[in-house]
Phi, psi and omega in degrees: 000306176320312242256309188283309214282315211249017163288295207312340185231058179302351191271358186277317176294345194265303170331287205269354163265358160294316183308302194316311191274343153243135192264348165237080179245346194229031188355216169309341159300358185291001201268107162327184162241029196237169166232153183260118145319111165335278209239131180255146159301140124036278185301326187313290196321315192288330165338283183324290194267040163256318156310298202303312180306333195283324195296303189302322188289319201280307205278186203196100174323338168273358200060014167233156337262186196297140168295119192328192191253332156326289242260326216267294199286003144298296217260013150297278163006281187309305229262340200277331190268358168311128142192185203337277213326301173331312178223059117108044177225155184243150096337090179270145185295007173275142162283123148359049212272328239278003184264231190206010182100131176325130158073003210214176163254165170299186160326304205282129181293146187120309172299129169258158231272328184268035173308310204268138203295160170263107177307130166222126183262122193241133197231336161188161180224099186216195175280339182290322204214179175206152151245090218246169166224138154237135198244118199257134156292178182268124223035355151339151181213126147270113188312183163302095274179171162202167166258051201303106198049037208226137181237149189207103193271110174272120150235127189298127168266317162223187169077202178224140197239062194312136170226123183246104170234154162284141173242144184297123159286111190241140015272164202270143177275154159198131180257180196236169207240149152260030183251166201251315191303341190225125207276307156229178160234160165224177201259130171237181182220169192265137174236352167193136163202111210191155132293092147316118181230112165316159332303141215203157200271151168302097155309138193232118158268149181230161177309339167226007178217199174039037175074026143010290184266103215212179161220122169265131158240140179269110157333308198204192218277187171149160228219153181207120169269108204243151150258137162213134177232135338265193222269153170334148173185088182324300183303342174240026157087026193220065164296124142329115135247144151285139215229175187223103168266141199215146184296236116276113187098028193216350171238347176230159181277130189237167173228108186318322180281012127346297197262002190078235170244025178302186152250164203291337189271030154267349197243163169193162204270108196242141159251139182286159166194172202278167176316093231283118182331313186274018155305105198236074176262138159243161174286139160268186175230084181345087216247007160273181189326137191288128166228153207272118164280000000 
């Protein structure tokens, strides 16, 4: 899944495979914020691969058809009993300084709040669905994003998670941007913006709903175990793009009767915009249960 999602993001991917093809590109700082296990128990293993059969049995490389409701709330089951240890992570008791602050930058001028790098751990891969983990410093950021026809189950395994995501206003609004930087905008509505703190219940996003376009910022350092089915795949229309939000009414001439009877602070304005320079990801290396196809 990394090797496809950062096809969808080439200027991010040429960034970590350079770090990749040199093993000391990232010299002592390459030390997560996770410690690895060695070795998992018995339960740990079937975890895993009780997601994995569920995953095989349920999904489709094309995504049709969509996984029953039956189906979805199995493997939610399964994954709300996930943690660090299950797949092959520790939690350290130490505190974190190394981020920049909720929402903000540090002292040092300059610094951007996603300086510090993101682990991303590839744990399985296919054509229906894939399963990764990402492991966040404290205030690292994955910008506003989308899934395209894609449904994707997050679970926090510790730590804490701002997640602000969107759903598309259908039938789409779309406006002439009154930013000079951007040709258009269309209209979204915010569908989930909260903090997740493990332990915690499974989030579910769908190809048109539950925040489809979404963003992470990490609270504190914490680590998300994603499912996605099926997987990023340029060639079958299911590009990573990245958005820009603006509040409503402040980048396009809007008509309050848009949104119906929502409120106005639910809504914004998404600009497409390029692959964010400071997306700073490295490859980790999976050291949990092993899983058998």
């Amino acid at each position: 899944m990394f090797s496809r999602l950062q096809k969808a993001t080439d200027k991010a991917k040429r960034r970590i495979l350079v770090g990749l093809q040199n093993k000391n590109y990232y010299g002592p700082c390459f030390r997560s914020h996770v410690n690895m296990v060695e070795q998992s128990s018995p339960s740990s293993s079937s975890k895993v691969q009780a997601l994995y059969e569920l995953c095989k049995m349920t999904f489709t490389p094309s995504g049709t058809p969509p996984p029953s409701a039956q189906a979805i709330q199995r493997l939610c089951s399964v994954l709300d009993t996930v943690g660090p240890a299950d797949v092959g992570l520790n939690e350290e008791s130490s505190d974190d300084d190394r981020g920049h602050g909720f929402f903000g930058l540090n002292r040092l001028s300059g610094v951007a709040r996603w300086a510090q790098p993101i682990t991303y751990i590839d744990i399985f891969e296919s054509d229906s669905f894939t399963m990764c983990i990402f492991c966040f410093p404290t205030s690292s950021v994955i910008p506003l994003h989308d899934h395209p026809g894609m449904t994707v189950f997050s679970k926090v395994l510790y730590g804490s998670l701002h997640v602000k995501g969107y759903d598309w206003v259908d039938p789409a609004c779309i406006r002439k941007s009154l930013d000079p930087g951007y040709s258009s905008v269309r209209l979204a509505k915010m569908a989930v913006d909260k903090v997740l703190t493990a332990p915690c219940g499974t989030s579910v996003l769908y190809p048109k709903s539950g925040g489809n376009l979404h963003a992470f910022t990490a609270v504190t350092p914490c680590a998300v175990l994603d499912i996605l089915t099926p997987p990023y795949r340029e060639d079958m229309g299911r590009k990573c793009t990245y958005y820009h939000d603006y509040p409503y009414g402040t980048s396009a001439p809007g008509n309050v009767s848009e949104i119906g009877d929502g409120k106005v602070e639910d809504y914004a304005w998404l600009a497409e915009t390029e692959t964010p320079e400071n997306l700073y990801m490295r490859q980790g290396m999976y050291t949990g249960p092993v899983v058998y196809g």
